[in-house]
Short mmCIF file of C-alpha atoms in Angstrom, two decimals:
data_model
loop_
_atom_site.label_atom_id
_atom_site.label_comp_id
_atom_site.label_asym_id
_atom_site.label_seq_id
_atom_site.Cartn_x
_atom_site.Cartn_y
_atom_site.Cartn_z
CA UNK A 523 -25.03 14.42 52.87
CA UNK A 524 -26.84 17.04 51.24
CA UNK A 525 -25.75 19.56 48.57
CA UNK A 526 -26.63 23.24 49.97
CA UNK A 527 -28.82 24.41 53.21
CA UNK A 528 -31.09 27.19 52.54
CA UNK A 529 -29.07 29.49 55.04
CA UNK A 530 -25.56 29.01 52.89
CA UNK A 531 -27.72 30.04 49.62
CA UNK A 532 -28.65 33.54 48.01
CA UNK A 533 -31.96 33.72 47.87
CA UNK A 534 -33.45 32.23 44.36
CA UNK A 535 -32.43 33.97 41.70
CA UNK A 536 -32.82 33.02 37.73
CA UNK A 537 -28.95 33.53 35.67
CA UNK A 538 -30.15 30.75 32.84
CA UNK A 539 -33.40 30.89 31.31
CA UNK A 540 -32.65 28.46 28.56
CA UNK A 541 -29.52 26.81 26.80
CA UNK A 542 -29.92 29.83 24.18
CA UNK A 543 -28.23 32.07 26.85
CA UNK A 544 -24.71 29.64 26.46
CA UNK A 545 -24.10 30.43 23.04
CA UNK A 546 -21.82 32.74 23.05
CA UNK A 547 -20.26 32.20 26.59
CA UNK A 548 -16.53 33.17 27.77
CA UNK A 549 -14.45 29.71 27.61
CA UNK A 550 -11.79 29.72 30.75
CA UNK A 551 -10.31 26.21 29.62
CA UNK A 552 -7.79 28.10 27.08
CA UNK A 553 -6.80 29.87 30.18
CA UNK A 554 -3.00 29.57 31.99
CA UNK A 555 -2.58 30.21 35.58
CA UNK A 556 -1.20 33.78 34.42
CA UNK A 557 -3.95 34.23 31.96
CA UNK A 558 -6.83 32.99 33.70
CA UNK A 559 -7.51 35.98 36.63
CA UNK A 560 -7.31 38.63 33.91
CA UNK A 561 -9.59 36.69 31.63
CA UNK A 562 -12.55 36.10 33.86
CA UNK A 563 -12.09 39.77 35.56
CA UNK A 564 -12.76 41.04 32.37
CA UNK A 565 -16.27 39.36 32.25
CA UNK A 566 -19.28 40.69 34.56
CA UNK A 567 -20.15 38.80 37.39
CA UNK A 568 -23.25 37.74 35.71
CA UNK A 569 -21.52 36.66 32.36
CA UNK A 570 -19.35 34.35 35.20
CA UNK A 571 -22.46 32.91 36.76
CA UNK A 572 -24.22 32.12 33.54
CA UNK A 573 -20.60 30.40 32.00
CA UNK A 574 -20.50 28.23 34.93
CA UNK A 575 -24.05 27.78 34.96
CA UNK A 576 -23.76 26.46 31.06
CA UNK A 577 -20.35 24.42 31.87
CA UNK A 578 -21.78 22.27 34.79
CA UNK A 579 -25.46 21.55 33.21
CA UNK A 580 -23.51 20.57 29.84
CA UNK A 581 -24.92 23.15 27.24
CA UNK A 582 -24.37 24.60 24.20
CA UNK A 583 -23.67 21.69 22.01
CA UNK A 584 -19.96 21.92 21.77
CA UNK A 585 -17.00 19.98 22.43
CA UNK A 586 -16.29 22.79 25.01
CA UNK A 587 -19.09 21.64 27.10
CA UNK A 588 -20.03 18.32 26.37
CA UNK A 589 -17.98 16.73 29.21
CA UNK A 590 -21.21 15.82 31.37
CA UNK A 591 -24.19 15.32 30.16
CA UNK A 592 -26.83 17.65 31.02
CA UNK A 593 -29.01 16.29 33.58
CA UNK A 594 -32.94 15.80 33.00
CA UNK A 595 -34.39 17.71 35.56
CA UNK A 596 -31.55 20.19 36.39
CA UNK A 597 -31.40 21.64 40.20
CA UNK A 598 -32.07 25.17 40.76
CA UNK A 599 -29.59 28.08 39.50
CA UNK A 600 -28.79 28.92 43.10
CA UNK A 601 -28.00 25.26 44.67
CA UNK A 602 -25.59 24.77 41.60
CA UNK A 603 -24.08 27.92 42.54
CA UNK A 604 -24.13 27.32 45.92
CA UNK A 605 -22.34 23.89 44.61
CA UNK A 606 -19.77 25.96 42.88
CA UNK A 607 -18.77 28.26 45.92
CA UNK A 608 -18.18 24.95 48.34
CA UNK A 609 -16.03 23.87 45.65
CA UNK A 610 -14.06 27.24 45.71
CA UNK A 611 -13.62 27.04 49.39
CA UNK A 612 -11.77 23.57 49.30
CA UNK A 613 -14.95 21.51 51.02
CA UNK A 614 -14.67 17.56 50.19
CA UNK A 615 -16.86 16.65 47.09
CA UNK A 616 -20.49 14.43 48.03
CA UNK A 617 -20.12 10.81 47.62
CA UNK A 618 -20.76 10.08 43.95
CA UNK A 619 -23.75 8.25 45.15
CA UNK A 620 -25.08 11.29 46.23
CA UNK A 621 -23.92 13.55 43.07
CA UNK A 622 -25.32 10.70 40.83
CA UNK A 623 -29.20 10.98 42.59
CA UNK A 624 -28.68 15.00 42.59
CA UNK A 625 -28.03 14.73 38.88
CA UNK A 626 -24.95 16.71 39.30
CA UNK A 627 -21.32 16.80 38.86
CA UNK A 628 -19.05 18.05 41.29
CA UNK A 629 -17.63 21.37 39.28
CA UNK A 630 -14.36 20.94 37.80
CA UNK A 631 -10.95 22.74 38.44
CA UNK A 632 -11.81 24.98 34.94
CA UNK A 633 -15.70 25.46 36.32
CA UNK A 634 -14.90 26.98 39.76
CA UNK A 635 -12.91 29.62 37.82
CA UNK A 636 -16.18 31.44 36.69
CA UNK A 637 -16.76 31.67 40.82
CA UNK A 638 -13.07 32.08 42.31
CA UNK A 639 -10.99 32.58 39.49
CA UNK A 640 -7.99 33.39 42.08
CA UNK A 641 -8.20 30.45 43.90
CA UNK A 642 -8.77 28.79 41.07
CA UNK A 643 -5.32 30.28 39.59
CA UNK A 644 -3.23 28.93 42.24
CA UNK A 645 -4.52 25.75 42.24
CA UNK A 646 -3.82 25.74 38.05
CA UNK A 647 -0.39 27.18 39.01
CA UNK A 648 0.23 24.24 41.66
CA UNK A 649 -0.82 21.54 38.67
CA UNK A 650 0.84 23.34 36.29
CA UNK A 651 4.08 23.05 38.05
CA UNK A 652 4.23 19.35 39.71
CA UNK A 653 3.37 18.77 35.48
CA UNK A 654 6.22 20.86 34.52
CA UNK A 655 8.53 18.71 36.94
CA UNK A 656 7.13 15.50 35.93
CA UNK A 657 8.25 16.60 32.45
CA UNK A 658 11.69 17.57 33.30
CA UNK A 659 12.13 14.28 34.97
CA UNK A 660 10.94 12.55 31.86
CA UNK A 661 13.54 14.49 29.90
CA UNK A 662 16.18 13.55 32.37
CA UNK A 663 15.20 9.65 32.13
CA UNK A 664 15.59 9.99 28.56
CA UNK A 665 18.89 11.69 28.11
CA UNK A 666 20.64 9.40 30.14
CA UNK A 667 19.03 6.43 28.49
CA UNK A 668 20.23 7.81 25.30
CA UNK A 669 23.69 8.45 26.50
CA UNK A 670 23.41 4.37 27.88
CA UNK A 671 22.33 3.79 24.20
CA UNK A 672 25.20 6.00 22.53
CA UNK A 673 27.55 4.22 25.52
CA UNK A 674 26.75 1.07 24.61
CA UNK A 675 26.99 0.42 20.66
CA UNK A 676 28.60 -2.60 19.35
CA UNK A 677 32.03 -2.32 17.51
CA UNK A 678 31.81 -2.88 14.38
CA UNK A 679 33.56 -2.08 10.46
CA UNK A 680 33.55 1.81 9.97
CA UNK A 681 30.42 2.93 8.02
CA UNK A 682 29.74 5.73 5.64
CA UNK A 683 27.00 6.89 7.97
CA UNK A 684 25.95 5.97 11.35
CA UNK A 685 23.34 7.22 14.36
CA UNK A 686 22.01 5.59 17.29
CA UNK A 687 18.83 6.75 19.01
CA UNK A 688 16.57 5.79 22.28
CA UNK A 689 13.56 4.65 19.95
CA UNK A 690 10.10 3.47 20.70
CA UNK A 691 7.81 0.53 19.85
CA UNK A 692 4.92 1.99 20.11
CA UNK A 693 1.39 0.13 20.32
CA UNK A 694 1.97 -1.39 16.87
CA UNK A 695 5.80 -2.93 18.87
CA UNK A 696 7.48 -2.12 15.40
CA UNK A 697 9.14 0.36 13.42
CA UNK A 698 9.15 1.14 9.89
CA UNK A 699 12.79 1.01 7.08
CA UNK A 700 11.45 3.04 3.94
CA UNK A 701 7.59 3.69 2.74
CA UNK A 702 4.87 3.77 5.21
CA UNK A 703 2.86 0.58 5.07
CA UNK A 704 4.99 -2.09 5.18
CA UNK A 705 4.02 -5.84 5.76
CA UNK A 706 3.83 -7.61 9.29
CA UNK A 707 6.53 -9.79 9.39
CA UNK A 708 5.80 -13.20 8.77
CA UNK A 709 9.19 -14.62 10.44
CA UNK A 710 8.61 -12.34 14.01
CA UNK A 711 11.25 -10.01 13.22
CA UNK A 712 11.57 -8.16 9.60
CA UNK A 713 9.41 -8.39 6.76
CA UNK A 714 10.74 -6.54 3.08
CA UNK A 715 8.07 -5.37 0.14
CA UNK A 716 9.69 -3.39 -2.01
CA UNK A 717 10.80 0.14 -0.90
CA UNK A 718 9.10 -0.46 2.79
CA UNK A 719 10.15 -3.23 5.60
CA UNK A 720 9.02 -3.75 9.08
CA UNK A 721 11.00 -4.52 12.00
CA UNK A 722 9.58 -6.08 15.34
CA UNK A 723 10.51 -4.90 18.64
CA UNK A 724 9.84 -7.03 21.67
CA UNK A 725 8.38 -4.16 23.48
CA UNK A 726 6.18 -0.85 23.13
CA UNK A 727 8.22 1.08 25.20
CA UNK A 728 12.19 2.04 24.96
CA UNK A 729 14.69 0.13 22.85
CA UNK A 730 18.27 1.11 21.58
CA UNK A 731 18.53 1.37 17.39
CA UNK A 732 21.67 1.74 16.07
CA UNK A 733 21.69 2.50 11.95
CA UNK A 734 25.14 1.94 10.05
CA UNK A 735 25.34 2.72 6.09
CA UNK A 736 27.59 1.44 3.70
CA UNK A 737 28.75 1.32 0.35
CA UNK A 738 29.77 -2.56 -0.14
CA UNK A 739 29.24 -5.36 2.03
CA UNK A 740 30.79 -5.16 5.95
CA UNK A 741 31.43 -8.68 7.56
CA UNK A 742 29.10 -10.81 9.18
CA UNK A 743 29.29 -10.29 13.08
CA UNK A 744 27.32 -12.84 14.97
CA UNK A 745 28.47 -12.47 18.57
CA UNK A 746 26.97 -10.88 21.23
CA UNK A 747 23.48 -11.00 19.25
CA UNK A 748 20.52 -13.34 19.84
CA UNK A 749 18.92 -12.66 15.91
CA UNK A 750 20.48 -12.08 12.80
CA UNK A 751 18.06 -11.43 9.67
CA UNK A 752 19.24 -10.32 6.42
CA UNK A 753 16.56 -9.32 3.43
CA UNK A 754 16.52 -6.99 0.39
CA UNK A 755 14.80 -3.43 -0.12
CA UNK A 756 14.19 -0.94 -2.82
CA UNK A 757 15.00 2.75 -2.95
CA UNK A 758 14.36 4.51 -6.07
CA UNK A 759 14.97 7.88 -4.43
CA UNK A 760 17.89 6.90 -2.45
CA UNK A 761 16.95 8.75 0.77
CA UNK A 762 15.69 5.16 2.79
CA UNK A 763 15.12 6.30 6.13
CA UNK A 764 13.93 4.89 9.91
CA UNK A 765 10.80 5.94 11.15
CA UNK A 766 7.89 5.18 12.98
CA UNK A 767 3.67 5.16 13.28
CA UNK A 768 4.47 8.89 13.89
CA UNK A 769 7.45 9.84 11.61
CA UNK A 770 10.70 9.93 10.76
CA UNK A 771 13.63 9.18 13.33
CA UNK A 772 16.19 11.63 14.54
CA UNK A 773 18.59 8.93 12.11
CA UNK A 774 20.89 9.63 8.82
CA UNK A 775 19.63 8.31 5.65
CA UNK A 776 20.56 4.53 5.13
CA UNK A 777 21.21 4.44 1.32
CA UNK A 778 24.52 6.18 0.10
CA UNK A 779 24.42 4.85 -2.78
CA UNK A 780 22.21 6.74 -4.40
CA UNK A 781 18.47 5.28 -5.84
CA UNK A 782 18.78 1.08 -6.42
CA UNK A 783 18.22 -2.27 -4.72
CA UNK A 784 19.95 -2.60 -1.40
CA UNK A 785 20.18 -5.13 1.36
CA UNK A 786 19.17 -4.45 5.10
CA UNK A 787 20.74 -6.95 7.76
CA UNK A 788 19.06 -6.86 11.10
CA UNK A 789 20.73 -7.72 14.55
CA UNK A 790 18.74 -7.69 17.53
CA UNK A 791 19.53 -9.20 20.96
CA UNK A 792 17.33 -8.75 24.20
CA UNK A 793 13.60 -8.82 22.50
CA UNK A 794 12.79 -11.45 24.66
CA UNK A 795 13.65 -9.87 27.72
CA UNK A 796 11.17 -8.50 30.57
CA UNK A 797 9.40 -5.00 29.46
CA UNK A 798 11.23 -2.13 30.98
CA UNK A 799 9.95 0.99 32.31
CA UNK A 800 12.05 3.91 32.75
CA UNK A 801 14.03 5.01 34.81
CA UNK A 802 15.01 1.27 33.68
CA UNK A 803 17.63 1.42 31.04
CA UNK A 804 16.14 -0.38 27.74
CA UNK A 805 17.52 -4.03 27.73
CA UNK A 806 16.55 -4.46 23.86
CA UNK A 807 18.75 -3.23 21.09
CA UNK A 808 18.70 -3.25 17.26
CA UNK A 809 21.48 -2.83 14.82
CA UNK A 810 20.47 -1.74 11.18
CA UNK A 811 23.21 -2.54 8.55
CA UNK A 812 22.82 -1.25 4.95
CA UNK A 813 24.51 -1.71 2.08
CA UNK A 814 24.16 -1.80 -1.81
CA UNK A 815 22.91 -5.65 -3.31
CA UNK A 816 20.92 -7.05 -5.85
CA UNK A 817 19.73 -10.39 -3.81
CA UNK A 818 15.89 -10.30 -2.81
CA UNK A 819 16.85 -13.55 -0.63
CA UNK A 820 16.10 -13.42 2.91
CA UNK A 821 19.19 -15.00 4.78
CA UNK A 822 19.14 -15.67 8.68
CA UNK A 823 22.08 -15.84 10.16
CA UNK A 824 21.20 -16.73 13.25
CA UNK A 825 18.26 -17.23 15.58
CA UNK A 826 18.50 -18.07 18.83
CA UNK A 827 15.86 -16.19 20.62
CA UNK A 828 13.91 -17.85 23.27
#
């Protein structure tokens, strides 16, 4: 297959004479679906030619158009636009075979909207929407595996504070009690240094965290839960909190008793199950219980993970 026949082309005709003329090119990739017509009308048709021009050959030297690489010996202004125009039309790309012994890309969505920058509106429009619906299925996943998560918490003594929340493990599969930084845990589950612990999840993706807050000891509940871990943490500010690689959860403080030495019991039952993937309801859920105490001693409770 071959990229342009003379008879589809304009006759040769120079728009780039050197990379110098990209410097100070229009950028459409800022550009919305309602943005992007009015944007590249208000450019000549030669400022157009010359953008794409710059965009597909890979010059200037920014991040802006340093997707492709520019290629050695380049193909002629008018087969690239030529290139460009089959794009706008909706004609099937070469085989990347034959783009890869051209030297040439075939022109992205953002590219063909120096050339058509109507057609290439709608087709922004038609991405922008099947995105916009992928998100508001995402956000409907989530609620209701929040509500399951809400649903779902174990009974237990009445706290001071309490909050539940559809949390995340993330690529590090743990989550953070305190300071930043805390230690990997040694025993697979929780890990305490001073004012920071670590708790592992089972998974990277969805889990169920429950946080409870007290001011003296609750009782020990073992039923229903595979892991029970109890170990002691600092807080000289008094304002412990849950968070992850990325922040602070959408939880209540766990300390309510003001700045001093605390203890932070850890239930957790379903780590060991298979990873879910929404719409899946999360099948692993952690229970936080904090109250004041003295003890550094880790105590487990029970372990009877697989």
């Amino acid at each position: 297959m071959v990229l342009g026949v003379a008879g589809d082309q304009e006759p040769p005709r120079v728009v780039m004479e050197s990379p110098d003329d990209c410097r100070n090119v229009q950028p459409a990739l800022s550009q919305n679906s309602r943005t992007l017509v009015p944007a590249m009308e208000r450019l000549s048709e030669q400022e157009r030619r010359l953008a794409y021009l710059c965009s597909v050959r890979g010059y200037p030297e920014k991040e802006l158009f340093r997707r492709y690489p520019a290629p050695k010996d380049p193909l002629s202004d008018a087969v690239l636009l030529d290139q460009g125009r089959r794009a706008c039309r909706g004609e099937k790309p070469p085989s990347p075979i034959e783009l890869g012994r051209r030297g040439v890309h075939w022109p992205s969505l953002e590219e063909m909207a120096y050339l058509c920058p109507r057609t290439a509106a709608r087709w922004l429009g038609e991405q922008e929407r099947e995105r916009a619906a992928r998100r508001a299925e995402y956000e409907r996943e989530q609620a209701r595996a929040r509500a399951y998560c809400e649903r779902t918490v174990s009974p237990g003594s009445e706290p001071v504070k309490e909050g539940t929340e559809l949390a995340s493990g993330g690529e590090s599969g743990s989550y953070l009690v305190g300071d930043v930084g805390g230690a990997a845990p040694t025993d697979g589950l929780v890990e305490a240094a001073g004012g920071s612990a670590t708790v592992s999840t089972g998974t990277q993706g969805d889990f169920c965290l429950t946080v409870r807050a007290y001011r003296k000891r609750p009782p020990l509940a073992l039923k229903g839960w595979d892991r029970v871990v109890e170990v002691g943490i600092e807080s000289p500010d008094g304002r412990l909190r849950v968070g992850s690689d990325t922040g602070p959860m959408a939880l209540p403080a766990v300390t309510v008793s003001g700045p001093g030495s605390y203890r932070l019991r850890v239930y957790v039952r379903g780590r060991d199950e298979p990873e879910t993937i929404s719409p899946e309801l999360p099948a692993e859920r952690h229970l936080l219980v904090v109250f004041p105490g003295r003890s550094k001693e880790r105590k487990v409770f029970k372990d009877e993970e697989r």
